[in-house]
Short mmCIF file of N, CA and C in Angstrom, two decimals:
data_model
loop_
_atom_site.label_atom_id
_atom_site.label_comp_id
_atom_site.label_asym_id
_atom_site.label_seq_id
_atom_site.Cartn_x
_atom_site.Cartn_y
_atom_site.Cartn_z
N ASP S 1 -12.67 222.97 59.98
CA ASP S 1 -13.74 222.88 60.95
C ASP S 1 -14.49 224.19 61.06
N CYS S 2 -15.54 224.17 61.82
CA CYS S 2 -16.44 225.29 62.00
C CYS S 2 -16.38 225.74 63.47
N LEU S 3 -16.64 227.00 63.69
CA LEU S 3 -16.67 227.52 65.06
C LEU S 3 -17.94 227.12 65.82
N ASP S 4 -18.95 226.71 65.10
CA ASP S 4 -20.23 226.44 65.74
C ASP S 4 -20.18 225.44 66.89
N PRO S 5 -19.43 224.34 66.78
CA PRO S 5 -19.41 223.40 67.92
C PRO S 5 -18.90 224.01 69.22
N VAL S 6 -18.08 225.04 69.12
CA VAL S 6 -17.58 225.72 70.31
C VAL S 6 -18.27 227.06 70.51
N GLY S 7 -18.49 227.80 69.44
CA GLY S 7 -18.97 229.17 69.52
C GLY S 7 -20.45 229.35 69.72
N SER S 8 -21.20 228.31 69.66
CA SER S 8 -22.64 228.41 69.85
C SER S 8 -23.00 228.27 71.33
N ALA S 9 -24.28 228.43 71.62
CA ALA S 9 -24.77 228.21 72.98
C ALA S 9 -24.49 226.76 73.40
N ARG S 10 -24.68 225.83 72.47
CA ARG S 10 -24.38 224.42 72.79
C ARG S 10 -22.90 224.22 73.10
N GLY S 11 -22.05 224.96 72.41
CA GLY S 11 -20.62 224.89 72.68
C GLY S 11 -20.29 225.38 74.07
N LEU S 12 -20.92 226.47 74.48
CA LEU S 12 -20.75 226.99 75.84
C LEU S 12 -21.17 225.94 76.86
N GLU S 13 -22.27 225.27 76.57
CA GLU S 13 -22.77 224.22 77.48
C GLU S 13 -21.80 223.04 77.55
N ARG S 14 -21.21 222.67 76.40
CA ARG S 14 -20.23 221.57 76.39
C ARG S 14 -18.97 221.94 77.18
N ILE S 15 -18.53 223.17 77.01
CA ILE S 15 -17.36 223.62 77.77
C ILE S 15 -17.66 223.57 79.26
N HIS S 16 -18.84 224.05 79.64
CA HIS S 16 -19.20 224.06 81.07
C HIS S 16 -19.26 222.64 81.63
N LEU S 17 -19.81 221.73 80.89
CA LEU S 17 -19.87 220.34 81.34
C LEU S 17 -18.46 219.78 81.53
N ALA S 18 -17.56 220.07 80.60
CA ALA S 18 -16.18 219.59 80.71
C ALA S 18 -15.44 220.23 81.87
N VAL S 19 -15.72 221.51 82.13
CA VAL S 19 -15.02 222.24 83.18
C VAL S 19 -15.56 221.89 84.57
N SER S 20 -16.87 221.81 84.68
CA SER S 20 -17.48 221.68 86.01
C SER S 20 -18.06 220.30 86.31
N GLY S 21 -18.33 219.54 85.25
CA GLY S 21 -19.01 218.26 85.45
C GLY S 21 -20.51 218.42 85.63
N HIS S 22 -21.01 219.65 85.51
CA HIS S 22 -22.45 219.91 85.66
C HIS S 22 -23.04 220.34 84.33
N ARG S 23 -24.22 219.84 84.06
CA ARG S 23 -24.93 220.18 82.83
C ARG S 23 -25.85 221.37 83.11
N LEU S 24 -25.56 222.50 82.46
CA LEU S 24 -26.40 223.69 82.55
C LEU S 24 -26.67 224.20 81.15
N ASP S 25 -27.79 224.86 80.95
CA ASP S 25 -28.02 225.49 79.65
C ASP S 25 -27.31 226.84 79.61
N SER S 26 -27.17 227.38 78.42
CA SER S 26 -26.40 228.61 78.24
C SER S 26 -26.98 229.79 79.02
N VAL S 27 -28.29 229.83 79.14
CA VAL S 27 -28.93 230.92 79.88
C VAL S 27 -28.49 230.89 81.35
N ASN S 28 -28.46 229.70 81.94
CA ASN S 28 -28.04 229.58 83.33
C ASN S 28 -26.54 229.77 83.49
N ILE S 29 -25.77 229.40 82.50
CA ILE S 29 -24.32 229.62 82.57
C ILE S 29 -24.03 231.12 82.55
N THR S 30 -24.65 231.85 81.64
CA THR S 30 -24.39 233.29 81.58
C THR S 30 -24.97 234.00 82.81
N ALA S 31 -26.09 233.52 83.32
CA ALA S 31 -26.65 234.10 84.55
C ALA S 31 -25.68 233.86 85.71
N GLY S 32 -25.15 232.65 85.80
CA GLY S 32 -24.17 232.35 86.85
C GLY S 32 -22.92 233.19 86.70
N TRP S 33 -22.46 233.35 85.48
CA TRP S 33 -21.30 234.19 85.21
C TRP S 33 -21.55 235.62 85.65
N ASN S 34 -22.73 236.14 85.29
CA ASN S 34 -23.08 237.52 85.66
C ASN S 34 -23.21 237.71 87.17
N SER S 35 -23.51 236.62 87.89
CA SER S 35 -23.65 236.74 89.34
C SER S 35 -22.38 236.31 90.08
N GLY S 36 -21.31 235.98 89.34
CA GLY S 36 -20.03 235.69 89.97
C GLY S 36 -19.76 234.24 90.31
N ASP S 37 -20.53 233.31 89.75
CA ASP S 37 -20.28 231.89 89.99
C ASP S 37 -18.92 231.51 89.40
N GLU S 38 -18.07 230.91 90.22
CA GLU S 38 -16.69 230.61 89.82
C GLU S 38 -16.60 229.66 88.62
N ALA S 39 -17.39 228.60 88.63
CA ALA S 39 -17.35 227.64 87.53
C ALA S 39 -17.84 228.28 86.23
N CYS S 40 -18.87 229.10 86.33
CA CYS S 40 -19.38 229.78 85.14
C CYS S 40 -18.38 230.81 84.63
N GLU S 41 -17.68 231.47 85.54
CA GLU S 41 -16.64 232.42 85.13
C GLU S 41 -15.52 231.71 84.38
N LYS S 42 -15.13 230.55 84.87
CA LYS S 42 -14.09 229.77 84.20
C LYS S 42 -14.57 229.32 82.82
N THR S 43 -15.81 228.87 82.74
CA THR S 43 -16.40 228.45 81.47
C THR S 43 -16.38 229.58 80.46
N VAL S 44 -16.82 230.75 80.87
CA VAL S 44 -16.88 231.90 79.96
C VAL S 44 -15.48 232.32 79.54
N GLY S 45 -14.53 232.27 80.44
CA GLY S 45 -13.15 232.60 80.08
C GLY S 45 -12.60 231.69 79.00
N ILE S 46 -12.85 230.40 79.13
CA ILE S 46 -12.42 229.43 78.11
C ILE S 46 -13.16 229.67 76.81
N TYR S 47 -14.46 229.91 76.91
CA TYR S 47 -15.29 230.17 75.73
C TYR S 47 -14.75 231.37 74.95
N VAL S 48 -14.44 232.46 75.66
CA VAL S 48 -13.94 233.66 75.00
C VAL S 48 -12.65 233.36 74.25
N GLU S 49 -11.74 232.63 74.88
CA GLU S 49 -10.48 232.26 74.21
C GLU S 49 -10.74 231.38 72.99
N GLN S 50 -11.65 230.42 73.12
CA GLN S 50 -11.94 229.51 72.02
C GLN S 50 -12.56 230.23 70.83
N ILE S 51 -13.24 231.32 71.07
CA ILE S 51 -13.83 232.11 69.98
C ILE S 51 -12.83 233.12 69.44
N ALA S 52 -12.12 233.79 70.35
CA ALA S 52 -11.24 234.89 69.94
C ALA S 52 -10.07 234.43 69.09
N ARG S 53 -9.51 233.28 69.38
CA ARG S 53 -8.33 232.83 68.62
C ARG S 53 -8.64 232.65 67.13
N PRO S 54 -9.63 231.84 66.76
CA PRO S 54 -9.89 231.70 65.31
C PRO S 54 -10.42 232.99 64.68
N LEU S 55 -11.19 233.78 65.44
CA LEU S 55 -11.66 235.05 64.88
C LEU S 55 -10.49 235.98 64.58
N SER S 56 -9.48 235.97 65.44
CA SER S 56 -8.33 236.85 65.21
C SER S 56 -7.58 236.42 63.93
N VAL S 57 -7.53 235.14 63.66
CA VAL S 57 -6.89 234.66 62.42
C VAL S 57 -7.69 235.16 61.21
N ILE S 58 -9.00 235.05 61.30
CA ILE S 58 -9.85 235.52 60.20
C ILE S 58 -9.69 237.02 60.01
N VAL S 59 -9.68 237.77 61.11
CA VAL S 59 -9.53 239.23 61.02
C VAL S 59 -8.16 239.58 60.44
N ASN S 60 -7.11 238.90 60.87
CA ASN S 60 -5.78 239.18 60.32
C ASN S 60 -5.70 238.86 58.84
N THR S 61 -6.46 237.89 58.40
CA THR S 61 -6.44 237.48 56.99
C THR S 61 -7.29 238.39 56.11
N LEU S 62 -8.50 238.69 56.56
CA LEU S 62 -9.46 239.42 55.73
C LEU S 62 -9.57 240.92 56.03
N VAL S 63 -9.12 241.34 57.20
CA VAL S 63 -9.16 242.73 57.67
C VAL S 63 -10.56 243.35 57.47
N PRO S 64 -11.57 242.74 58.08
CA PRO S 64 -12.92 243.28 57.93
C PRO S 64 -13.12 244.54 58.77
N GLU S 65 -14.13 245.31 58.43
CA GLU S 65 -14.47 246.47 59.23
C GLU S 65 -15.24 246.06 60.48
N LEU S 66 -16.04 245.00 60.36
CA LEU S 66 -16.86 244.50 61.47
C LEU S 66 -16.94 242.98 61.39
N VAL S 67 -17.17 242.38 62.54
CA VAL S 67 -17.46 240.95 62.61
C VAL S 67 -18.81 240.84 63.31
N PRO S 68 -19.89 240.65 62.55
CA PRO S 68 -21.21 240.56 63.18
C PRO S 68 -21.41 239.21 63.86
N ALA S 69 -21.98 239.25 65.04
CA ALA S 69 -22.27 238.03 65.80
C ALA S 69 -23.78 237.84 65.86
N GLY S 70 -24.21 236.59 65.76
CA GLY S 70 -25.63 236.29 65.81
C GLY S 70 -25.92 235.21 66.82
N GLY S 71 -27.18 234.89 66.94
CA GLY S 71 -27.60 233.86 67.89
C GLY S 71 -27.92 234.46 69.24
N GLY S 72 -28.40 233.62 70.11
CA GLY S 72 -28.84 234.08 71.43
C GLY S 72 -27.74 234.69 72.27
N LEU S 73 -26.52 234.17 72.16
CA LEU S 73 -25.43 234.70 72.98
C LEU S 73 -25.01 236.10 72.53
N ALA S 74 -25.34 236.49 71.31
CA ALA S 74 -25.01 237.83 70.83
C ALA S 74 -25.76 238.90 71.60
N SER S 75 -26.83 238.52 72.29
CA SER S 75 -27.57 239.49 73.09
C SER S 75 -26.91 239.73 74.45
N GLU S 76 -25.92 238.92 74.79
CA GLU S 76 -25.15 239.10 76.02
C GLU S 76 -24.07 240.15 75.74
N THR S 77 -24.39 241.41 75.96
CA THR S 77 -23.48 242.49 75.57
C THR S 77 -22.14 242.42 76.29
N ARG S 78 -22.13 242.03 77.54
CA ARG S 78 -20.86 241.92 78.27
C ARG S 78 -19.99 240.82 77.68
N LEU S 79 -20.59 239.71 77.32
CA LEU S 79 -19.86 238.60 76.70
C LEU S 79 -19.29 239.03 75.34
N LEU S 80 -20.11 239.66 74.54
CA LEU S 80 -19.66 240.13 73.22
C LEU S 80 -18.52 241.14 73.37
N SER S 81 -18.62 241.98 74.37
CA SER S 81 -17.57 242.96 74.63
C SER S 81 -16.25 242.27 75.01
N MET S 82 -16.34 241.21 75.80
CA MET S 82 -15.14 240.46 76.16
C MET S 82 -14.50 239.80 74.94
N ILE S 83 -15.34 239.20 74.10
CA ILE S 83 -14.83 238.57 72.88
C ILE S 83 -14.17 239.63 72.00
N ASP S 84 -14.86 240.75 71.82
CA ASP S 84 -14.33 241.84 71.01
C ASP S 84 -12.99 242.32 71.55
N GLY S 85 -12.90 242.55 72.84
CA GLY S 85 -11.65 243.02 73.43
C GLY S 85 -10.51 242.04 73.23
N ARG S 86 -10.81 240.75 73.41
CA ARG S 86 -9.76 239.73 73.25
C ARG S 86 -9.32 239.62 71.79
N VAL S 87 -10.27 239.68 70.86
CA VAL S 87 -9.92 239.63 69.44
C VAL S 87 -9.04 240.82 69.09
N ARG S 88 -9.42 242.01 69.55
CA ARG S 88 -8.63 243.20 69.21
C ARG S 88 -7.24 243.16 69.84
N GLN S 89 -7.07 242.47 70.96
CA GLN S 89 -5.73 242.29 71.53
C GLN S 89 -4.86 241.39 70.66
N MET S 90 -5.48 240.46 69.96
CA MET S 90 -4.74 239.44 69.21
C MET S 90 -4.44 239.83 67.76
N VAL S 91 -5.16 240.79 67.22
CA VAL S 91 -4.99 241.09 65.80
C VAL S 91 -3.85 242.07 65.56
N LEU S 92 -3.37 242.10 64.33
CA LEU S 92 -2.27 242.96 63.96
C LEU S 92 -2.70 244.40 63.72
N ALA S 93 -3.88 244.59 63.15
CA ALA S 93 -4.38 245.94 62.86
C ALA S 93 -4.84 246.60 64.16
N ASP S 94 -4.89 247.91 64.13
CA ASP S 94 -5.32 248.67 65.31
C ASP S 94 -6.78 249.06 65.15
N TYR S 95 -7.64 248.30 65.80
CA TYR S 95 -9.08 248.60 65.77
C TYR S 95 -9.41 249.38 67.03
N ARG S 96 -9.73 250.64 66.87
CA ARG S 96 -10.06 251.48 68.03
C ARG S 96 -11.54 251.36 68.41
N GLU S 97 -12.36 251.05 67.45
CA GLU S 97 -13.79 250.88 67.68
C GLU S 97 -14.11 249.40 67.80
N PRO S 98 -15.24 249.05 68.42
CA PRO S 98 -15.61 247.63 68.51
C PRO S 98 -15.60 246.97 67.14
N LEU S 99 -15.10 245.75 67.12
CA LEU S 99 -14.98 244.97 65.90
C LEU S 99 -16.03 243.86 65.89
N VAL S 100 -16.14 243.13 66.98
CA VAL S 100 -17.14 242.07 67.11
C VAL S 100 -18.39 242.72 67.70
N VAL S 101 -19.44 242.77 66.90
CA VAL S 101 -20.66 243.48 67.28
C VAL S 101 -21.89 242.61 67.01
N PRO S 102 -23.00 242.91 67.67
CA PRO S 102 -24.23 242.15 67.35
C PRO S 102 -24.62 242.38 65.89
N GLY S 103 -25.03 241.31 65.24
CA GLY S 103 -25.49 241.42 63.85
C GLY S 103 -26.81 242.15 63.77
N ARG S 104 -27.17 242.57 62.58
CA ARG S 104 -28.43 243.28 62.37
C ARG S 104 -29.63 242.37 62.67
N TYR S 105 -29.50 241.09 62.34
CA TYR S 105 -30.56 240.11 62.58
C TYR S 105 -30.00 238.99 63.45
N PRO S 106 -29.78 239.25 64.74
CA PRO S 106 -29.06 238.28 65.56
C PRO S 106 -29.72 236.91 65.67
N GLU S 107 -31.01 236.83 65.57
CA GLU S 107 -31.69 235.54 65.71
C GLU S 107 -31.84 234.79 64.40
N SER S 108 -31.80 235.50 63.26
CA SER S 108 -32.06 234.82 62.00
C SER S 108 -31.11 235.27 60.88
N GLY S 109 -29.94 235.77 61.24
CA GLY S 109 -29.01 236.28 60.24
C GLY S 109 -28.59 235.24 59.22
N GLY S 110 -28.30 234.03 59.68
CA GLY S 110 -27.88 232.97 58.75
C GLY S 110 -28.96 232.63 57.75
N LEU S 111 -30.19 232.56 58.21
CA LEU S 111 -31.32 232.27 57.33
C LEU S 111 -31.52 233.38 56.31
N LYS S 112 -31.48 234.62 56.77
CA LYS S 112 -31.64 235.75 55.85
C LYS S 112 -30.50 235.80 54.84
N GLY S 113 -29.28 235.55 55.29
CA GLY S 113 -28.13 235.53 54.38
C GLY S 113 -28.25 234.45 53.33
N ALA S 114 -28.69 233.26 53.74
CA ALA S 114 -28.88 232.16 52.80
C ALA S 114 -29.95 232.52 51.77
N ALA S 115 -31.01 233.18 52.21
CA ALA S 115 -32.07 233.58 51.28
C ALA S 115 -31.56 234.60 50.27
N ILE S 116 -30.74 235.54 50.72
CA ILE S 116 -30.18 236.54 49.81
C ILE S 116 -29.28 235.87 48.77
N VAL S 117 -28.43 234.96 49.21
CA VAL S 117 -27.55 234.25 48.28
C VAL S 117 -28.38 233.45 47.28
N ALA S 118 -29.42 232.78 47.75
CA ALA S 118 -30.27 231.99 46.87
C ALA S 118 -30.94 232.89 45.82
N LEU S 119 -31.43 234.05 46.25
CA LEU S 119 -32.05 234.98 45.30
C LEU S 119 -31.05 235.49 44.27
N GLN S 120 -29.82 235.76 44.72
CA GLN S 120 -28.78 236.21 43.79
C GLN S 120 -28.43 235.12 42.78
N GLU S 121 -28.36 233.88 43.26
CA GLU S 121 -28.06 232.77 42.36
C GLU S 121 -29.18 232.56 41.34
N MET S 122 -30.43 232.72 41.78
CA MET S 122 -31.56 232.53 40.88
C MET S 122 -31.60 233.63 39.82
N ALA S 123 -31.16 234.84 40.19
CA ALA S 123 -31.18 235.96 39.26
C ALA S 123 -30.02 235.89 38.25
N ALA S 124 -28.98 235.16 38.58
CA ALA S 124 -27.80 235.11 37.70
C ALA S 124 -28.00 234.22 36.50
#
């Protein structure tokens, strides 16, 4: 499976709906979380765990120097910091510096990466 169904903004919204019974978009969920809304705090806590667990497996397997995050939620620095802290608690290696960080192209990283791979394939 893929992390996208849980790790995306839509995933955050699905978690919130399951937790609270209320439909909110990710912007309002993170705003509620930042202002101390209890349901939004619970949603974000579950979200962080749902992301951190599989990321920690990947980090333990591949031992990367960084894990770049993209998409709209990557601009939520407090959220990214929570994910990073939880991943670093779960991994075997000792990462003293942030591991999960905003990607260079947070809004279009996947598209740019696909274009690079396509260009490399065409050149081969």
